[in-house]
mmCIF file of C-alpha atoms and ligand atoms in Angstrom:
data_model
loop_
_atom_site.group_PDB
_atom_site.id
_atom_site.type_symbol
_atom_site.label_atom_id
_atom_site.label_comp_id
_atom_site.label_asym_id
_atom_site.label_seq_id
_atom_site.Cartn_x
_atom_site.Cartn_y
_atom_site.Cartn_z
ATOM 1 C CA MET Q 1 0.000 0.000 0.000
ATOM 2 C CA LEU Q 2 1.351 3.380 -0.998
ATOM 3 C CA ILE Q 3 0.931 6.196 1.544
ATOM 4 C CA ARG Q 4 1.377 9.778 0.389
ATOM 5 C CA LYS Q 5 1.821 12.720 2.767
ATOM 6 C CA PRO Q 6 2.881 16.352 2.568
ATOM 7 C CA SER Q 7 6.523 16.633 3.657
ATOM 8 C CA TYR Q 8 5.630 18.395 6.936
ATOM 9 C CA TYR Q 9 3.144 15.747 8.067
ATOM 10 C CA ASP Q 10 5.434 13.739 10.340
ATOM 11 C CA GLY Q 11 6.810 16.891 11.966
ATOM 12 C CA PHE Q 12 3.421 17.825 13.417
ATOM 13 C CA ALA Q 13 3.171 18.031 17.194
ATOM 14 C CA CYS Q 14 0.058 19.244 19.005
ATOM 15 C CA LEU Q 15 0.599 22.516 20.891
ATOM 16 C CA ALA Q 16 -1.665 21.217 23.694
ATOM 17 C CA GLY Q 17 -1.993 23.832 26.481
ATOM 18 C CA ALA Q 18 -0.075 26.403 24.386
ATOM 19 C CA CYS Q 19 -2.546 26.187 21.495
ATOM 20 C CA PRO Q 20 -4.084 29.585 20.688
ATOM 21 C CA ASP Q 21 -7.272 27.927 19.402
ATOM 22 C CA THR Q 22 -7.823 24.496 20.833
ATOM 23 C CA CYS Q 23 -9.716 22.041 18.632
ATOM 24 C CA CYS Q 24 -11.717 21.261 21.798
ATOM 25 C CA ALA Q 25 -13.696 24.492 21.306
ATOM 26 C CA ALA Q 26 -16.845 24.962 19.214
ATOM 27 C CA TRP Q 27 -17.109 21.292 18.122
ATOM 28 C CA GLU Q 28 -18.859 18.447 19.863
ATOM 29 C CA ALA Q 29 -16.382 15.600 19.326
ATOM 30 C CA VAL Q 30 -18.275 12.431 18.347
ATOM 31 C CA VAL Q 31 -17.204 9.451 20.458
ATOM 32 C CA ASP Q 32 -16.635 6.112 18.698
ATOM 33 C CA GLU Q 33 -18.342 2.988 20.078
ATOM 34 C CA LYS Q 34 -15.175 1.379 21.439
ATOM 35 C CA SER Q 35 -14.204 4.494 23.396
ATOM 36 C CA LEU Q 36 -17.776 4.943 24.589
ATOM 37 C CA ALA Q 37 -17.825 1.423 26.025
ATOM 38 C CA ARG Q 38 -14.544 2.139 27.776
ATOM 39 C CA TYR Q 39 -15.786 5.423 29.220
ATOM 40 C CA GLN Q 40 -18.951 3.798 30.501
ATOM 41 C CA ALA Q 41 -16.840 1.314 32.469
ATOM 42 C CA LEU Q 42 -14.220 3.791 33.741
ATOM 43 C CA PRO Q 43 -14.031 3.677 37.541
ATOM 44 C CA GLY Q 44 -13.423 6.514 39.990
ATOM 45 C CA THR Q 45 -13.680 10.274 39.748
ATOM 46 C CA ILE Q 46 -12.357 10.480 36.186
ATOM 47 C CA GLY Q 47 -15.008 7.963 35.084
ATOM 48 C CA ARG Q 48 -17.757 10.136 36.582
ATOM 49 C CA THR Q 49 -16.213 13.269 35.051
ATOM 50 C CA VAL Q 50 -16.072 11.712 31.578
ATOM 51 C CA ARG Q 51 -19.599 10.335 31.747
ATOM 52 C CA ASP Q 52 -20.866 13.706 32.951
ATOM 53 C CA ALA Q 53 -19.310 15.288 29.851
ATOM 54 C CA LEU Q 54 -21.109 12.916 27.458
ATOM 55 C CA THR Q 55 -24.257 13.822 25.589
ATOM 56 C CA VAL Q 56 -26.021 12.906 22.331
ATOM 57 C CA ASP Q 57 -25.879 15.123 19.246
ATOM 58 C CA GLY Q 58 -28.604 15.881 16.700
ATOM 59 C CA ASP Q 59 -27.675 12.762 14.689
ATOM 60 C CA GLY Q 60 -28.060 10.532 17.734
ATOM 61 C CA ASP Q 61 -24.302 10.035 18.157
ATOM 62 C CA ALA Q 62 -22.593 10.085 21.537
ATOM 63 C CA CYS Q 63 -20.370 13.134 21.864
ATOM 64 C CA PHE Q 64 -18.744 15.377 24.424
ATOM 65 C CA ARG Q 65 -20.978 18.314 25.289
ATOM 66 C CA LEU Q 66 -19.795 21.905 25.125
ATOM 67 C CA ALA Q 67 -19.697 24.114 28.193
ATOM 68 C CA GLU Q 68 -19.525 27.793 27.236
ATOM 69 C CA GLY Q 69 -18.382 26.819 23.761
ATOM 70 C CA ARG Q 70 -15.565 24.494 24.874
ATOM 71 C CA CYS Q 71 -15.427 20.754 25.419
ATOM 72 C CA ALA Q 72 -16.684 20.025 28.929
ATOM 73 C CA LEU Q 73 -13.493 18.016 29.567
ATOM 74 C CA LEU Q 74 -11.190 20.927 28.769
ATOM 75 C CA ARG Q 75 -9.511 22.249 31.912
ATOM 76 C CA GLY Q 76 -8.730 25.869 32.606
ATOM 77 C CA ASP Q 77 -5.076 25.318 31.651
ATOM 78 C CA GLY Q 78 -6.134 24.250 28.136
ATOM 79 C CA LEU Q 79 -5.422 20.554 28.700
ATOM 80 C CA CYS Q 80 -7.912 17.700 28.379
ATOM 81 C CA ALA Q 81 -8.846 16.198 31.781
ATOM 82 C CA LEU Q 82 -9.096 12.728 30.262
ATOM 83 C CA GLN Q 83 -5.689 12.895 28.575
ATOM 84 C CA ALA Q 84 -4.041 14.462 31.626
ATOM 85 C CA GLU Q 85 -5.325 11.666 33.853
ATOM 86 C CA LEU Q 86 -5.072 8.591 31.604
ATOM 87 C CA GLY Q 87 -2.784 9.540 28.710
ATOM 88 C CA GLU Q 88 -3.321 9.988 24.972
ATOM 89 C CA GLU Q 89 -4.437 6.380 24.427
ATOM 90 C CA ALA Q 90 -7.562 7.102 26.509
ATOM 91 C CA LEU Q 91 -8.783 9.666 23.969
ATOM 92 C CA CYS Q 92 -11.585 8.761 21.579
ATOM 93 C CA GLN Q 93 -10.641 8.243 17.935
ATOM 94 C CA VAL Q 94 -11.576 11.761 16.768
ATOM 95 C CA CYS Q 95 -9.537 13.472 19.506
ATOM 96 C CA ARG Q 96 -6.587 11.078 19.106
ATOM 97 C CA GLU Q 97 -6.329 11.568 15.337
ATOM 98 C CA HIS Q 98 -7.247 15.239 14.883
ATOM 99 C CA PRO Q 99 -5.969 17.092 12.847
ATOM 100 C CA ARG Q 100 -4.712 14.052 10.901
ATOM 101 C CA PHE Q 101 -6.986 12.886 8.085
ATOM 102 C CA ILE Q 102 -6.486 9.813 5.935
ATOM 103 C CA GLU Q 103 -8.305 9.344 2.644
ATOM 104 C CA SER Q 104 -8.283 5.852 1.205
ATOM 105 C CA PHE Q 105 -8.448 5.273 -2.550
ATOM 106 C CA GLY Q 106 -8.032 1.494 -2.480
ATOM 107 C CA ALA Q 107 -4.575 1.187 -4.040
ATOM 108 C CA PHE Q 108 -3.187 4.091 -2.040
ATOM 109 C CA ARG Q 109 -3.901 6.381 0.870
ATOM 110 C CA GLU Q 110 -3.329 10.080 1.279
ATOM 111 C CA ALA Q 111 -2.695 11.649 4.662
ATOM 112 C CA SER Q 112 -3.137 15.313 5.456
ATOM 113 C CA LEU Q 113 -3.279 17.697 8.390
ATOM 114 C CA ALA Q 114 -6.414 19.844 8.597
ATOM 115 C CA ALA Q 115 -5.382 23.493 8.532
ATOM 116 C CA SER Q 116 -8.162 24.360 10.981
ATOM 117 C CA CYS Q 117 -5.507 23.477 13.578
ATOM 118 C CA PRO Q 118 -3.183 26.480 14.037
ATOM 119 C CA GLU Q 119 -0.049 24.360 14.092
ATOM 120 C CA ALA Q 120 -1.122 22.491 10.943
ATOM 121 C CA ALA Q 121 -1.938 25.857 9.318
ATOM 122 C CA ARG Q 122 1.519 27.164 10.201
ATOM 123 C CA LEU Q 123 3.174 24.091 8.689
ATOM 124 C CA THR Q 124 0.962 24.304 5.589
ATOM 125 C CA LEU Q 125 1.771 27.937 4.827
ATOM 126 C CA ALA Q 126 5.519 27.340 5.332
ATOM 127 C CA TRP Q 127 5.499 24.112 3.262
ATOM 128 C CA ASP Q 128 8.318 23.357 0.824
ATOM 129 C CA GLY Q 129 5.699 21.919 -1.540
ATOM 130 C CA ARG Q 130 7.040 18.356 -1.500
ATOM 131 C CA PHE Q 131 5.156 15.134 -0.827
ATOM 132 C CA THR Q 132 6.628 11.958 0.585
ATOM 133 C CA GLU Q 133 5.580 8.480 -0.486
ATOM 134 C CA ALA Q 134 6.164 5.219 1.340
ATOM 135 C CA VAL Q 135 5.087 1.670 0.535
ATOM 136 C CA THR Q 136 3.905 -0.428 3.477
ATOM 137 C CA ASP Q 137 3.156 -4.154 3.809
ATOM 138 C CA GLU Q 138 -0.560 -3.495 4.112
ATOM 139 C CA PRO Q 139 -2.676 -4.989 1.316
ATOM 140 C CA GLU Q 140 -4.632 -2.727 -0.985
ATOM 141 C CA GLU Q 141 -8.093 -1.957 0.315
ATOM 142 C CA ASP Q 142 -11.251 -2.977 -1.434
ATOM 143 C CA CYS Q 143 -13.033 0.359 -1.942
ATOM 144 C CA GLU Q 144 -16.241 -0.278 -3.832
ATOM 145 C CA ASP Q 145 -16.991 3.402 -4.325
ATOM 146 C CA VAL Q 146 -13.658 4.119 -6.050
ATOM 147 C CA ASP Q 147 -13.876 4.455 -9.844
ATOM 148 C CA GLY Q 148 -10.397 3.203 -10.781
ATOM 149 C CA ALA Q 149 -10.458 4.499 -14.370
ATOM 150 C CA LEU Q 150 -11.544 7.976 -13.331
ATOM 151 C CA LEU Q 151 -9.054 8.047 -10.454
ATOM 152 C CA ALA Q 152 -6.206 7.118 -12.810
ATOM 153 C CA ALA Q 153 -7.277 9.972 -15.106
ATOM 154 C CA LEU Q 154 -7.626 12.499 -12.279
ATOM 155 C CA LEU Q 155 -4.170 11.923 -10.791
ATOM 156 C CA PRO Q 156 -2.180 13.511 -13.664
ATOM 157 C CA CYS Q 157 -4.767 16.312 -13.846
ATOM 158 C CA ARG Q 158 -4.087 17.108 -10.203
ATOM 159 C CA GLU Q 159 -0.355 17.133 -10.907
ATOM 160 C CA ARG Q 160 -1.009 19.613 -13.686
ATOM 161 C CA LEU Q 161 -3.077 21.774 -11.354
ATOM 162 C CA PHE Q 162 -0.231 21.712 -8.839
ATOM 163 C CA GLY Q 163 2.121 22.750 -11.653
ATOM 164 C CA LEU Q 164 -0.106 25.687 -12.626
ATOM 165 C CA LEU Q 165 -0.320 26.838 -9.018
ATOM 166 C CA ARG Q 166 3.430 26.477 -8.464
ATOM 167 C CA ASP Q 167 4.409 28.468 -11.577
ATOM 168 C CA ARG Q 168 5.918 31.501 -9.865
ATOM 169 C CA SER Q 169 6.426 33.400 -13.115
ATOM 170 C CA HIS Q 170 2.874 34.716 -12.530
ATOM 171 C CA PRO Q 171 1.144 36.256 -9.504
ATOM 172 C CA VAL Q 172 -0.739 33.713 -7.441
ATOM 173 C CA GLY Q 173 -4.145 35.105 -8.482
ATOM 174 C CA ALA Q 174 -3.310 34.602 -12.156
ATOM 175 C CA ARG Q 175 -2.162 31.054 -11.373
ATOM 176 C CA MET Q 176 -5.409 30.279 -9.584
ATOM 177 C CA ALA Q 177 -7.319 31.725 -12.546
ATOM 178 C CA ALA Q 178 -5.394 29.416 -14.888
ATOM 179 C CA ALA Q 179 -6.139 26.422 -12.652
ATOM 180 C CA LEU Q 180 -9.805 27.345 -12.627
ATOM 181 C CA GLY Q 181 -9.935 27.569 -16.427
ATOM 182 C CA TYR Q 182 -8.273 24.162 -16.640
ATOM 183 C CA ALA Q 183 -10.832 22.721 -14.209
ATOM 184 C CA GLY Q 184 -13.645 24.136 -16.356
ATOM 185 C CA ALA Q 185 -12.195 22.421 -19.425
ATOM 186 C CA LEU Q 186 -11.817 19.153 -17.500
ATOM 187 C CA GLN Q 187 -15.403 19.335 -16.308
ATOM 188 C CA GLU Q 188 -16.649 19.790 -19.873
ATOM 189 C CA ARG Q 189 -14.807 16.631 -20.922
ATOM 190 C CA LEU Q 190 -16.060 14.709 -17.940
ATOM 191 C CA ASP Q 191 -19.646 15.796 -18.551
ATOM 192 C CA LEU Q 192 -19.323 14.283 -22.042
ATOM 193 C CA GLY Q 193 -18.202 11.026 -20.458
ATOM 194 C CA ASP Q 194 -14.729 11.372 -21.964
ATOM 195 C CA VAL Q 195 -12.685 10.067 -19.015
ATOM 196 C CA ALA Q 196 -9.848 8.921 -21.265
ATOM 197 C CA GLY Q 197 -9.591 12.427 -22.711
ATOM 198 C CA LEU Q 198 -9.048 14.124 -19.363
ATOM 199 C CA SER Q 199 -5.295 13.695 -19.350
ATOM 200 C CA GLN Q 200 -5.110 15.122 -22.892
ATOM 201 C CA THR Q 201 -7.011 18.260 -21.938
ATOM 202 C CA ALA Q 202 -4.807 21.323 -22.171
ATOM 203 C CA PRO Q 203 -5.313 24.316 -19.865
ATOM 204 C CA PRO Q 204 -6.976 27.107 -21.878
ATOM 205 C CA PRO Q 205 -5.293 30.539 -21.858
ATOM 206 C CA ALA Q 206 -5.857 32.288 -18.518
ATOM 207 C CA PRO Q 207 -8.630 34.903 -18.664
ATOM 208 C CA PRO Q 208 -7.518 38.528 -18.957
ATOM 209 C CA ALA Q 209 -7.113 40.505 -15.761
ATOM 210 C CA GLY Q 210 -10.396 41.814 -14.409
ATOM 211 C CA THR Q 211 -11.106 45.295 -13.148
ATOM 212 C CA ALA Q 212 -11.383 46.332 -9.508
ATOM 213 C CA GLY Q 213 -15.136 46.675 -10.095
ATOM 214 C CA GLU Q 214 -15.420 43.081 -11.317
ATOM 215 C CA ARG Q 215 -13.506 41.818 -8.348
ATOM 216 C CA LEU Q 216 -15.609 43.904 -5.968
ATOM 217 C CA GLU Q 217 -18.815 42.414 -7.411
ATOM 218 C CA THR Q 218 -17.422 38.889 -7.128
ATOM 219 C CA ALA Q 219 -16.280 39.458 -3.550
ATOM 220 C CA ARG Q 220 -19.747 40.782 -2.667
ATOM 221 C CA ALA Q 221 -21.305 37.673 -4.214
ATOM 222 C CA LEU Q 222 -18.953 35.441 -2.242
ATOM 223 C CA PHE Q 223 -19.776 37.044 1.096
ATOM 224 C CA ARG Q 224 -23.468 36.909 0.220
ATOM 225 C CA VAL Q 225 -23.156 33.151 -0.281
ATOM 226 C CA LEU Q 226 -21.035 32.730 2.854
ATOM 227 C CA GLY Q 227 -23.751 34.499 4.843
ATOM 228 C CA THR Q 228 -26.215 31.743 3.895
ATOM 229 C CA LEU Q 229 -23.983 28.897 5.121
ATOM 230 C CA GLU Q 230 -23.880 27.215 8.504
ATOM 231 C CA ILE Q 231 -21.826 29.224 10.965
ATOM 232 C CA LEU Q 232 -19.930 27.564 13.795
ATOM 233 C CA SER Q 233 -18.283 30.342 15.756
ATOM 234 C CA PRO Q 234 -19.346 33.856 16.801
ATOM 235 C CA GLU Q 235 -15.908 35.098 15.696
ATOM 236 C CA TRP Q 236 -16.554 33.947 12.132
ATOM 237 C CA LYS Q 237 -20.051 35.441 12.165
ATOM 238 C CA ALA Q 238 -18.666 38.815 13.277
ATOM 239 C CA LEU Q 239 -15.978 38.709 10.592
ATOM 240 C CA LEU Q 240 -18.490 37.804 7.875
ATOM 241 C CA ASP Q 241 -20.837 40.604 8.897
ATOM 242 C CA GLU Q 242 -17.979 43.089 8.961
ATOM 243 C CA ALA Q 243 -16.714 42.023 5.519
ATOM 244 C CA ALA Q 244 -20.162 41.963 3.909
ATOM 245 C CA GLY Q 245 -21.018 45.376 5.381
ATOM 246 C CA ALA Q 246 -17.724 46.951 4.284
ATOM 247 C CA LEU Q 247 -17.974 45.562 0.743
ATOM 248 C CA ALA Q 248 -21.619 46.578 0.344
ATOM 249 C CA ASP Q 249 -20.841 50.241 1.023
ATOM 250 C CA MET Q 250 -17.495 50.439 -0.757
ATOM 251 C CA SER Q 251 -16.939 52.433 -3.936
ATOM 252 C CA GLU Q 252 -14.905 50.910 -6.740
ATOM 253 C CA ASP Q 253 -12.149 53.507 -6.191
ATOM 254 C CA THR Q 254 -11.889 52.777 -2.475
ATOM 255 C CA TYR Q 255 -11.800 49.069 -3.210
ATOM 256 C CA ALA Q 256 -8.986 49.543 -5.740
ATOM 257 C CA VAL Q 257 -6.905 51.512 -3.195
ATOM 258 C CA ARG Q 258 -7.565 48.992 -0.456
ATOM 259 C CA ARG Q 259 -6.597 46.153 -2.738
ATOM 260 C CA ARG Q 260 -3.385 47.922 -3.816
ATOM 261 C CA ASP Q 261 -2.428 48.431 -0.152
ATOM 262 C CA PHE Q 262 -3.097 44.775 0.590
ATOM 263 C CA VAL Q 263 -1.028 43.531 -2.347
ATOM 264 C CA ARG Q 264 1.880 45.696 -1.152
ATOM 265 C CA ALA Q 265 1.506 44.481 2.434
ATOM 266 C CA ARG Q 266 1.624 40.831 1.456
ATOM 267 C CA LEU Q 267 4.529 41.151 -0.980
ATOM 268 C CA GLY Q 268 6.912 38.249 -0.432
ATOM 269 C CA ARG Q 269 4.137 36.155 1.121
ATOM 270 C CA GLU Q 270 2.542 34.876 -2.076
ATOM 271 C CA ALA Q 271 3.901 31.404 -1.312
ATOM 272 C CA GLU Q 272 1.470 31.198 1.605
ATOM 273 C CA TYR Q 273 -1.520 31.463 -0.749
ATOM 274 C CA GLU Q 274 0.122 29.090 -3.187
ATOM 275 C CA ASN Q 275 0.692 26.513 -0.456
ATOM 276 C CA PHE Q 276 -2.824 26.917 0.836
ATOM 277 C CA ALA Q 277 -4.335 26.395 -2.628
ATOM 278 C CA VAL Q 278 -2.187 23.293 -3.230
ATOM 279 C CA TYR Q 279 -3.155 21.977 0.209
ATOM 280 C CA LEU Q 280 -6.848 22.382 -0.639
ATOM 281 C CA LEU Q 281 -6.482 20.619 -3.987
ATOM 282 C CA TYR Q 282 -4.473 17.840 -2.377
ATOM 283 C CA ARG Q 283 -7.200 17.327 0.223
ATOM 284 C CA TRP Q 284 -10.273 17.638 -1.999
ATOM 285 C CA PHE Q 285 -9.552 17.240 -5.724
ATOM 286 C CA LEU Q 286 -9.471 13.442 -5.886
ATOM 287 C CA LYS Q 287 -12.865 13.290 -4.192
ATOM 288 C CA ALA Q 288 -14.160 14.185 -7.652
ATOM 289 C CA ASP Q 289 -13.712 10.457 -8.219
ATOM 290 C CA PHE Q 290 -16.745 9.942 -5.980
ATOM 291 C CA ASP Q 291 -19.041 12.668 -7.336
ATOM 292 C CA GLY Q 292 -17.641 13.683 -10.742
ATOM 293 C CA ASP Q 293 -17.427 17.326 -9.655
ATOM 294 C CA VAL Q 294 -13.963 18.471 -10.718
ATOM 295 C CA TYR Q 295 -14.932 22.119 -11.104
ATOM 296 C CA GLY Q 296 -16.528 22.255 -7.639
ATOM 297 C CA LYS Q 297 -13.241 21.115 -6.061
ATOM 298 C CA VAL Q 298 -11.072 23.664 -7.837
ATOM 299 C CA SER Q 299 -13.579 26.482 -7.408
ATOM 300 C CA PHE Q 300 -13.535 25.746 -3.676
ATOM 301 C CA ALA Q 301 -9.794 26.449 -3.669
ATOM 302 C CA ALA Q 302 -10.353 29.601 -5.749
ATOM 303 C CA LEU Q 303 -13.138 30.898 -3.488
ATOM 304 C CA SER Q 304 -11.001 30.078 -0.453
ATOM 305 C CA LEU Q 305 -8.177 32.198 -1.851
ATOM 306 C CA LEU Q 306 -10.537 35.039 -2.661
ATOM 307 C CA ALA Q 307 -12.110 34.934 0.819
ATOM 308 C CA LEU Q 308 -8.723 34.833 2.559
ATOM 309 C CA GLN Q 309 -7.408 37.764 0.548
ATOM 310 C CA GLU Q 310 -10.552 39.841 1.105
ATOM 311 C CA LEU Q 311 -10.437 39.118 4.840
ATOM 312 C CA GLY Q 312 -6.712 39.912 4.855
ATOM 313 C CA ALA Q 313 -7.432 43.278 3.206
ATOM 314 C CA LEU Q 314 -10.173 43.914 5.766
ATOM 315 C CA THR Q 315 -7.743 43.146 8.597
ATOM 316 C CA LEU Q 316 -5.141 45.470 7.102
ATOM 317 C CA ALA Q 317 -7.674 48.298 6.745
ATOM 318 C CA ARG Q 318 -8.889 47.804 10.320
ATOM 319 C CA GLU Q 319 -5.542 47.317 12.088
ATOM 320 C CA GLY Q 320 -3.034 48.996 9.775
ATOM 321 C CA ARG Q 321 -1.051 45.752 9.500
ATOM 322 C CA PHE Q 322 -1.509 42.163 8.419
ATOM 323 C CA THR Q 323 0.660 39.864 10.486
ATOM 324 C CA GLN Q 324 1.533 36.202 10.189
ATOM 325 C CA ASP Q 325 -0.630 35.476 13.230
ATOM 326 C CA GLY Q 326 -3.505 37.290 11.541
ATOM 327 C CA GLN Q 327 -3.062 35.167 8.429
ATOM 328 C CA LEU Q 328 -2.974 31.942 10.445
ATOM 329 C CA ARG Q 329 -6.111 32.963 12.309
ATOM 330 C CA LEU Q 330 -7.974 33.536 9.029
ATOM 331 C CA VAL Q 331 -6.795 30.227 7.566
ATOM 332 C CA GLY Q 332 -7.825 28.378 10.723
ATOM 333 C CA LEU Q 333 -11.243 29.997 10.849
ATOM 334 C CA TRP Q 334 -11.915 29.405 7.152
ATOM 335 C CA CYS Q 335 -10.981 25.738 7.361
ATOM 336 C CA LYS Q 336 -12.928 25.171 10.548
ATOM 337 C CA GLU Q 337 -16.072 26.722 9.117
ATOM 338 C CA GLN Q 338 -15.899 25.186 5.626
ATOM 339 C CA GLU Q 339 -13.673 22.111 5.483
ATOM 340 C CA HIS Q 340 -15.254 20.493 8.540
ATOM 341 C CA CYS Q 341 -18.831 21.073 7.466
ATOM 342 C CA ASP Q 342 -20.146 18.813 4.690
ATOM 343 C CA GLU Q 343 -23.197 21.036 4.211
ATOM 344 C CA ASN Q 344 -21.028 24.112 3.629
ATOM 345 C CA LEU Q 345 -18.717 22.279 1.236
ATOM 346 C CA ALA Q 346 -21.724 21.057 -0.744
ATOM 347 C CA ALA Q 347 -23.289 24.542 -0.797
ATOM 348 C CA LEU Q 348 -20.058 26.154 -2.036
ATOM 349 C CA ALA Q 349 -19.669 23.488 -4.731
ATOM 350 C CA GLN Q 350 -23.257 24.127 -5.847
ATOM 351 C CA ALA Q 351 -22.710 27.905 -5.824
ATOM 352 C CA ALA Q 352 -19.892 27.392 -8.328
ATOM 353 C CA TYR Q 353 -22.612 26.443 -10.845
ATOM 354 C CA ASP Q 354 -25.520 28.601 -9.644
ATOM 355 C CA GLU Q 355 -23.711 31.918 -9.182
ATOM 356 C CA PRO Q 356 -22.782 33.377 -12.612
ATOM 357 C CA LEU Q 357 -19.832 35.254 -11.069
ATOM 358 C CA PHE Q 358 -18.243 31.960 -9.977
ATOM 359 C CA GLY Q 359 -17.794 30.526 -13.484
ATOM 360 C CA PRO Q 360 -14.243 29.851 -14.809
ATOM 361 C CA GLU Q 361 -14.097 33.066 -16.839
ATOM 362 C CA THR Q 362 -15.731 35.491 -14.374
ATOM 363 C CA LEU Q 363 -14.141 34.132 -11.208
ATOM 364 C CA GLY Q 364 -10.839 33.814 -13.077
ATOM 365 C CA ARG Q 365 -10.969 37.503 -14.072
ATOM 366 C CA ALA Q 366 -11.727 38.504 -10.492
ATOM 367 C CA LEU Q 367 -8.785 36.479 -9.191
ATOM 368 C CA ASN Q 368 -6.455 37.736 -11.885
ATOM 369 C CA ILE Q 369 -6.230 41.426 -11.026
HETATM 370 S S1 SF4 N 1 -5.937 22.706 17.354
HETATM 371 FE FE1 SF4 N 1 -4.078 21.531 16.824
HETATM 372 S S2 SF4 N 1 -2.434 22.318 18.152
HETATM 373 FE FE2 SF4 N 1 -4.411 23.016 18.988
HETATM 374 S S3 SF4 N 1 -4.991 21.477 20.544
HETATM 375 FE FE3 SF4 N 1 -5.960 20.848 18.606
HETATM 376 S S4 SF4 N 1 -4.494 19.470 17.575
HETATM 377 FE FE4 SF4 N 1 -3.381 20.571 19.210
#
């Protein structure tokens, strides 16, 4: 079995009590059956504490309840009471593995670190862009839902997307626009049932640069759509409201100045957006094997980039600076709100088809300014 990982994967170490945004906040961690059985039999004070923290979520799954927005087992010092008392092996599967995610494609597996975790986000943005591959003794898995022919066709397409995004002879927005145009061309082929032709599809020329007005309209549309999605944290809600309000009232001239200031402020940090876009395509693109939606996967990366840059510009306008910590906070919030919510991912993928401004040409022009 081949296992692929980004080069930073094995260097990850949880920040535990020093984490600026513990993953034990805002989410109700679902407890697997094996851990649940263990918790129900745990003796002593810790057993009572753990059982007191258990509840049932809307889907009927056992989970740890939140107390004032944080896991009821989280102590004041930011450490988990269960882990502190019984060690990491006592954690349920979700807590033990987070932020590590493994996607199985039968013949191979891909591991990633969810950038909703601040330490994973830091590693992602500073990534050298390499992947590591190792072959283990494990047999290939029998994955009935994997379409082997489509998967084999999608793999070189993803490599090509990575190549477009890594081509530093262009600004990162122009690269994302080129990747989006390529995804549109791939989707057209796929919709015709031409799986074999995917690898022969050439990226069309990138759309011409858009105007500040076009980008402003597209950003407004994006924040309109984001306002209709599920919202996990009050911090994200406040940020969305602030961004939507600022964009709604902004003149094209003000927007152009604000954008120019932001581009200057982030000079030399384009690699962060590049790495983030590649991370998103690595995590999500091959899932098109399951639903045939190539364009939805790439447009998610493009909308993510647009949202991050707009929120970065908002931060700069508000605070007069845009720091690395500010960038990491935005990445973490974005990933937490979108990547960990199937409903939001589905809604954004659908918006790529329903919203005329999110098509390959229009969104590409907005990105490429
Ligand atoms: S968010 Fe990441 S660094 Fe923070 S506690 Fe969770 S796994 Fe550790």
